[in-house]
Short mmCIF file of C-alpha atoms in Angstrom, two decimals:
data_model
loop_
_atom_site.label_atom_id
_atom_site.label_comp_id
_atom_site.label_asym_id
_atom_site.label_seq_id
_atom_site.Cartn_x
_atom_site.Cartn_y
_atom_site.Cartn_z
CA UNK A 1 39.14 146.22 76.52
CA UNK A 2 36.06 145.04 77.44
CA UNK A 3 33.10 147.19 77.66
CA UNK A 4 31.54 147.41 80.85
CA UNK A 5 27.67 147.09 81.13
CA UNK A 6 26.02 149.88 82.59
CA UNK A 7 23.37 149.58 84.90
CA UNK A 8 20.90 152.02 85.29
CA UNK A 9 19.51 152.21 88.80
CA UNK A 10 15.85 152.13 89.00
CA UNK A 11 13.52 154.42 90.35
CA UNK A 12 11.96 154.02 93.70
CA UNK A 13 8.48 153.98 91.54
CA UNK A 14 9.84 151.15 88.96
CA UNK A 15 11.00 148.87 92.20
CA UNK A 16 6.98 149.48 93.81
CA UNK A 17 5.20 148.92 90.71
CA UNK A 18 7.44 145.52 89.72
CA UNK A 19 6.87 144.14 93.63
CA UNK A 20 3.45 144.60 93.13
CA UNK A 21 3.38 143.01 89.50
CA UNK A 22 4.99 139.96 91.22
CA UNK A 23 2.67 139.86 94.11
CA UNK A 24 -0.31 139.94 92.12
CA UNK A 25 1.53 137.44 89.63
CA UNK A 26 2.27 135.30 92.60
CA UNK A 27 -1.04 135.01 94.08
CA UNK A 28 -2.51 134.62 91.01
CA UNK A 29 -0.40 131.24 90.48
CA UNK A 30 -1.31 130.36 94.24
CA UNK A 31 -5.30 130.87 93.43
CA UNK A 32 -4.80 128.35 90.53
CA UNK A 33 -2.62 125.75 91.61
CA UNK A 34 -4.23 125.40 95.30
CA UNK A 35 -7.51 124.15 94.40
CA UNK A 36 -5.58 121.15 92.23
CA UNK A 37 -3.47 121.06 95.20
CA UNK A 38 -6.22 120.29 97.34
CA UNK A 39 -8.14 117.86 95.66
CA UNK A 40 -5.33 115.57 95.35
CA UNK A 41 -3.98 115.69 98.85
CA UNK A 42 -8.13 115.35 99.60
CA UNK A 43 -8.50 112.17 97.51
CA UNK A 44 -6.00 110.88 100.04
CA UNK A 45 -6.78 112.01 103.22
CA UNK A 46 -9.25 110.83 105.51
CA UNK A 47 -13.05 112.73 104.72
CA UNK A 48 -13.35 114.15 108.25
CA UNK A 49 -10.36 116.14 108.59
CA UNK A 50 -11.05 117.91 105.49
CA UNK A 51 -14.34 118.98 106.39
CA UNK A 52 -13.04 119.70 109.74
CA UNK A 53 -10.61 122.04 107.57
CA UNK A 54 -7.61 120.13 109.31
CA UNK A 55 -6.42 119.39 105.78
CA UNK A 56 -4.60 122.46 103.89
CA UNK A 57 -1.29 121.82 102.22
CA UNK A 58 -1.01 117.86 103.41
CA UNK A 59 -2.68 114.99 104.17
CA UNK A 60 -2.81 114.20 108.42
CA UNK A 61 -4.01 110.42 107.51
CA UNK A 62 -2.87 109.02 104.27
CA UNK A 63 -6.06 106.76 102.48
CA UNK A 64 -6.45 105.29 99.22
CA UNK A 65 -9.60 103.58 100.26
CA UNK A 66 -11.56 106.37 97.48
CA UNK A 67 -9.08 104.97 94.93
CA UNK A 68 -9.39 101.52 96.37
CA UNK A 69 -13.20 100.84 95.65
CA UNK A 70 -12.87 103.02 92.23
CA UNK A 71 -10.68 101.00 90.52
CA UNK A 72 -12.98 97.50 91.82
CA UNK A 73 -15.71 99.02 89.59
CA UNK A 74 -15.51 97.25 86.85
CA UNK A 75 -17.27 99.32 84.50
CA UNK A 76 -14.96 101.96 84.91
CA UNK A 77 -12.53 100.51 82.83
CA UNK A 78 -14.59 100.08 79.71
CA UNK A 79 -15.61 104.00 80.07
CA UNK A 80 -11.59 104.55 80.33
CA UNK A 81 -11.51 102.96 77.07
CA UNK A 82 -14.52 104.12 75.61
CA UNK A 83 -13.08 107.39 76.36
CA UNK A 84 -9.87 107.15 74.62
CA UNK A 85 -11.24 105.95 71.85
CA UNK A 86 -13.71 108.65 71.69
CA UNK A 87 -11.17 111.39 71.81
CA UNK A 88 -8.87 109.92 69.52
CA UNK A 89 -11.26 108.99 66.39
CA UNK A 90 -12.87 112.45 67.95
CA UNK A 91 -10.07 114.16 67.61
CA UNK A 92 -8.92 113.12 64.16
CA UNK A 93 -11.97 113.69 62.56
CA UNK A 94 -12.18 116.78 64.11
CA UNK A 95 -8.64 118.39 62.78
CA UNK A 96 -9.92 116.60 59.37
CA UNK A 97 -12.65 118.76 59.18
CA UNK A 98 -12.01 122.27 60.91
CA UNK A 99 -8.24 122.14 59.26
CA UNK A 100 -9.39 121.74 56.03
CA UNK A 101 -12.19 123.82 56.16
CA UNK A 102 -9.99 126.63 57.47
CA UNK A 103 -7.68 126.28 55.03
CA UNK A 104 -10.42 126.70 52.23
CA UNK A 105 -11.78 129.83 53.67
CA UNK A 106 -8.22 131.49 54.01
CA UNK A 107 -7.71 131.23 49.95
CA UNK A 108 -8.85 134.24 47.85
CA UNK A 109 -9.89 132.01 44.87
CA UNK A 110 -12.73 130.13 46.86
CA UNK A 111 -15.65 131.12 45.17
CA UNK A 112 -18.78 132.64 47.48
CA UNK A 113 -16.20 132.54 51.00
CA UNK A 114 -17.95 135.44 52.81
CA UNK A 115 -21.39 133.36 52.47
CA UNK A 116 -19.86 130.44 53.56
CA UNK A 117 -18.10 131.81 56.29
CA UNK A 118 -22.13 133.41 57.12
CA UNK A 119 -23.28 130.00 56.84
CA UNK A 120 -20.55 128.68 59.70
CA UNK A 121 -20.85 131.96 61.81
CA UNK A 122 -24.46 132.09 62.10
CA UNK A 123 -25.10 128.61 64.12
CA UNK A 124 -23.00 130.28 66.48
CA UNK A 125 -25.38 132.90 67.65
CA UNK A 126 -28.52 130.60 66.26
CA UNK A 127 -28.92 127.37 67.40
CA UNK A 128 -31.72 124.40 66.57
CA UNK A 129 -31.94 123.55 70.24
CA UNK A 130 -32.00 119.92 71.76
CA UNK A 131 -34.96 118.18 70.40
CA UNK A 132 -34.17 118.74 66.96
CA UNK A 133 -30.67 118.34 67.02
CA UNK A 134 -32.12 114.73 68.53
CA UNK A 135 -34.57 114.40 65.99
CA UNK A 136 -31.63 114.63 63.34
CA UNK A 137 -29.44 112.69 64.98
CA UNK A 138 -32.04 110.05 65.17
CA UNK A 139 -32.97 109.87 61.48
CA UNK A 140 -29.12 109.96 60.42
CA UNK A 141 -29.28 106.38 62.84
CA UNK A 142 -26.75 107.72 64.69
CA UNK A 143 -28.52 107.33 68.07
CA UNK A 144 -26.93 104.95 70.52
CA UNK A 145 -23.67 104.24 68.04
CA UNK A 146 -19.78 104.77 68.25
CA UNK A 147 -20.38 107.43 66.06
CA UNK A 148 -22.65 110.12 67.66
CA UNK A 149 -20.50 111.49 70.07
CA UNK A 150 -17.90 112.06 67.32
CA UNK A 151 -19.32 113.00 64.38
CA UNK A 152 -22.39 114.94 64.66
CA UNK A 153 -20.52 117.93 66.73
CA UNK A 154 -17.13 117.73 64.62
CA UNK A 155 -17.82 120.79 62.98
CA UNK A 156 -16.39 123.82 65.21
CA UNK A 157 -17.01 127.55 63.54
CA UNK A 158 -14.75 128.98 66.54
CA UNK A 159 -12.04 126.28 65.32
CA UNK A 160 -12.55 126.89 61.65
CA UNK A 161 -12.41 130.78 62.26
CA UNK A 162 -8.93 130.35 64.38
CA UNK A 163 -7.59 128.15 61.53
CA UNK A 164 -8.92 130.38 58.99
CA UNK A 165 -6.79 133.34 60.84
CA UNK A 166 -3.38 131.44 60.98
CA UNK A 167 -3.26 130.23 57.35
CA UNK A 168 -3.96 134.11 56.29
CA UNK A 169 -1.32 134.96 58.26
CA UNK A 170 1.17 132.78 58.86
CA UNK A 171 1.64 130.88 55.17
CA UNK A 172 3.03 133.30 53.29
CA UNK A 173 1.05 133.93 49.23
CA UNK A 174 4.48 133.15 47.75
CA UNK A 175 4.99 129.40 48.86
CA UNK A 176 1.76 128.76 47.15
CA UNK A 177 3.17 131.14 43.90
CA UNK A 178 6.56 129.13 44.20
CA UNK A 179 5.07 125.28 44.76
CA UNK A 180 2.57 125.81 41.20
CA UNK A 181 5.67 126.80 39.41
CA UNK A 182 7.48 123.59 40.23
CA UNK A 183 4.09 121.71 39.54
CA UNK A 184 2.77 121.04 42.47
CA UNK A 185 -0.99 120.67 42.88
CA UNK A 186 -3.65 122.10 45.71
CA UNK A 187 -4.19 118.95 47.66
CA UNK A 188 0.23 117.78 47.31
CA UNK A 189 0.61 121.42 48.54
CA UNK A 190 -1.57 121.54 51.06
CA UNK A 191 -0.78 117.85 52.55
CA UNK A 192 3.66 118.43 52.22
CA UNK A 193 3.50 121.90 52.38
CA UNK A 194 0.95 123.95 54.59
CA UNK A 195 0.66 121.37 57.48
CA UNK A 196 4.22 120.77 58.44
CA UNK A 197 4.73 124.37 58.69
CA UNK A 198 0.78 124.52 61.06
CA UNK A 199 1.77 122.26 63.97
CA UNK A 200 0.66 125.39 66.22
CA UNK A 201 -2.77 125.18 65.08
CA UNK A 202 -2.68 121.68 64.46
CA UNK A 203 -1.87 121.58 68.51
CA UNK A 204 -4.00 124.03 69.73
CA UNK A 205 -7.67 122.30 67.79
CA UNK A 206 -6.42 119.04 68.51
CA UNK A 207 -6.03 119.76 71.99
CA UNK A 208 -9.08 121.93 72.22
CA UNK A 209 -11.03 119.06 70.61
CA UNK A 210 -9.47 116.09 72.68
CA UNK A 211 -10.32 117.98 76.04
CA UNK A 212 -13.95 118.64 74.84
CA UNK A 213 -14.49 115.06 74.21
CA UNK A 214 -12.78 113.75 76.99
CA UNK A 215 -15.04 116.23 79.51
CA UNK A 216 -18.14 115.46 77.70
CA UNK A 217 -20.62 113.53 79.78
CA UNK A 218 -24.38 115.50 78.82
CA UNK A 219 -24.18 114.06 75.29
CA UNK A 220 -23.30 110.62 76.25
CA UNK A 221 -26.49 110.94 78.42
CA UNK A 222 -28.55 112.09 76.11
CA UNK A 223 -27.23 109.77 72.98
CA UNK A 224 -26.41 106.75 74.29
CA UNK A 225 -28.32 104.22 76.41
CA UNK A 226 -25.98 100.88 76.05
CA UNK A 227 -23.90 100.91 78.77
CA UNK A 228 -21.36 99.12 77.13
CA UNK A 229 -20.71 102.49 74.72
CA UNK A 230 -20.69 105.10 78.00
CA UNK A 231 -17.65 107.35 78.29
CA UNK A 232 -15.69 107.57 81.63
CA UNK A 233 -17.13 110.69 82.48
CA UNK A 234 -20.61 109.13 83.02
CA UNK A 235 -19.48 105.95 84.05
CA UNK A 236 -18.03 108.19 87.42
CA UNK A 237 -21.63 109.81 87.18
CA UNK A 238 -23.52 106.46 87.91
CA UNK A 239 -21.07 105.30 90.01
CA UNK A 240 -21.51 108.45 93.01
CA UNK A 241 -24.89 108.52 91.95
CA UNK A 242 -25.23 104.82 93.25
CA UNK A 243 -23.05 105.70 96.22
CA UNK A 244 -25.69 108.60 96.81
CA UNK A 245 -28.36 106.04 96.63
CA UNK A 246 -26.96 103.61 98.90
CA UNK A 247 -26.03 105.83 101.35
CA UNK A 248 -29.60 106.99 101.72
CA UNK A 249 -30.68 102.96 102.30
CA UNK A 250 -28.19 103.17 105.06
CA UNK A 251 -28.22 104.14 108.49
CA UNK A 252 -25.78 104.20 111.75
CA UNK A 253 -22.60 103.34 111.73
CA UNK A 254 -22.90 101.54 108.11
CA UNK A 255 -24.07 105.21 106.94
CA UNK A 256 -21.18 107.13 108.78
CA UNK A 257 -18.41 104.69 106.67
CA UNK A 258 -20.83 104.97 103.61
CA UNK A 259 -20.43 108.36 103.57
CA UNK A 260 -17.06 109.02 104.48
CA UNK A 261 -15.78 106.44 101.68
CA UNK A 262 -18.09 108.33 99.30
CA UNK A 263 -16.42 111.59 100.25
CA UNK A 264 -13.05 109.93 98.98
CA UNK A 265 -14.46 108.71 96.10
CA UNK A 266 -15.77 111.97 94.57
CA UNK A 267 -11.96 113.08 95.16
CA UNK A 268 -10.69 110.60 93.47
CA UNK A 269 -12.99 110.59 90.85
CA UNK A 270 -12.16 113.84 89.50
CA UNK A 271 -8.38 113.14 89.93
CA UNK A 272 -9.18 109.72 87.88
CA UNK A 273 -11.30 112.16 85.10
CA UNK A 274 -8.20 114.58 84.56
CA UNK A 275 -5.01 112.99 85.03
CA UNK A 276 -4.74 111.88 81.84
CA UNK A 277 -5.47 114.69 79.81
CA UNK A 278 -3.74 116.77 82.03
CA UNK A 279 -0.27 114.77 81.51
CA UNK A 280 -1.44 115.39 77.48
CA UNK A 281 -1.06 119.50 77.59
CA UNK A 282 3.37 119.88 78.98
CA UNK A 283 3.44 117.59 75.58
CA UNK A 284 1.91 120.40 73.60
CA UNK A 285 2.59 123.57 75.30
CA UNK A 286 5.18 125.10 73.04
CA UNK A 287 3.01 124.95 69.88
CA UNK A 288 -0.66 125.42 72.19
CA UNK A 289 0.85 129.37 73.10
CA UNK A 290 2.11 130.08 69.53
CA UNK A 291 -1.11 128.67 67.90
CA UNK A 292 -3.23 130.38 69.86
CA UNK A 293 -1.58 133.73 69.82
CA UNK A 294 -1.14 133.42 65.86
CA UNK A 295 -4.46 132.00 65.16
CA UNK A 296 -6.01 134.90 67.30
CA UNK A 297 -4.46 137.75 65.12
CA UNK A 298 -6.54 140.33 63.76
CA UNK A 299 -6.73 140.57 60.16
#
């Protein structure tokens, strides 16, 4: 025979307190997706019926004038690539660096690892400020190069720290005990051993790191003045900055068009600025919620 299930009947207190976990669930999902909601039913929709407040889950008049004049800016598309090859080389470097540094602070026979873990904790709460972080990144001739939007700020104590956490945690002592009795040696280990089994953490920097870089626009500006080495993010900077100034030159009906196609364009600027990276994270997600919940354990 086959034994029946028995269902316990909930309590007229259990079925309030779960409708009001799902309503606050619900409108918690609602307060996060609706602003992305609007913005992209905004880059298409005509400028005055949104600020009339015509436009709420739909567009009334379907434009892609914003994307239209966007896309015939030809500097756009070297930022796009400037971009991607920021975050990538940015990216790699950075897992380089805060992986293996990680990994060197989570092993007992590191000589002096409290003081060096002082040494990467204290910039945290300290910091040089701009003009000598400028002044250092000048003498290292790193200003207006490739280089100084990916090297320079590599180092991340808050991503060291994380991978610090998981290694203690999650790579078991005894592999290590295990892979020296079978001769193999600290970097062979580390390299066939330790980061196939830390794709979490591998995920979660990486992806920490790539949407840093890709967002970053105030050290481009401050760094760089070649125009041919500017990210995306300030390329789209100059470019409503220029529709700003032009739209102030204008007047009458040239002024009304001016601004409503400037309207558009901010819209589809930041749909332009996010897409991409956005489309990275579904990709990722499975190892971005273990990492981070690992790599945030308490020792």
């Amino acid at each position: 025979m086959i034994a029946q299930r028995l269902t316990i009947p909930k309590k007229k207190t259990d079925i309030i307190f779960d409708i009001a976990i799902y309503t606050v669930a619900i409108l918690m999902i609602v307060m996060i997706i609706y602003p992305l909601w609007f913005i992209i039913i905004a880059s298409f929709s005509n400028p005055a019926d949104v600020a009339n407040g015509n436009v709420l889950f739909w567009p009334k008049d379907w434009r892609l004038d914003g994307y239209i004049e966007l896309v015939k800016q030809e500097m756009i598309w070297r930022g796009y690539l400037n971009t991607i090859l920021y975050t990538i080389v940015g990216t790699m470097i950075g897992l380089f660096v805060n992986i293996t540094a990680g990994y060197a602070l989570s092993r007992r026979e590191l000589l002096g690892r409290k003081w060096i873990m002082i040494v990467y904790i204290l910039p945290m709460f300290i910091g040089g400020g701009l003009v000598p972080t400028y002044l250092v990144v000048r003498e290292f001739g790193l200003l207006d190069t490739f280089w100084v939007l990916v090297l320079p700020f590599s180092v991340s104590a808050f991503n060291i720290i994380i991978a610090r956490t998981f290694f203690k945690n999650s790579i078991p002592e005894t592999l290590w005990e295990a892979a020296q009795v079978d001769g193999c040696g600290t970097l062979r280990y580390f390299i066939t051993m330790v980061l196939p089994l830390s794709k979490a953490i591998l995920a979660v920097i990486g992806l920490w790191t790539a949407v840093g870089i890709w967002n970053s626009w105030f050290d481009a500006m401050i760094y760089l003045s070649s125009e041919h080495l500017q990210p995306l993010q300030l390329v789209l900077r100059r470019i409503l900055i220029m529709n700003e100034s032009l739209l102030g030159q204008a007047s009458g009906e040239l002024a009304t068009e001016l601004r409503a196609l400037s309207e558009m364009m901010k819209y589809a600027a930041i749909i332009v600025s996010t897409l991409p990276i956005m489309c990275l994270y579904p990709f990722l997600q499975k190892y971005f919620n273990r990492g981070v919940m690992v790599g945030s354990i308490k020792e």
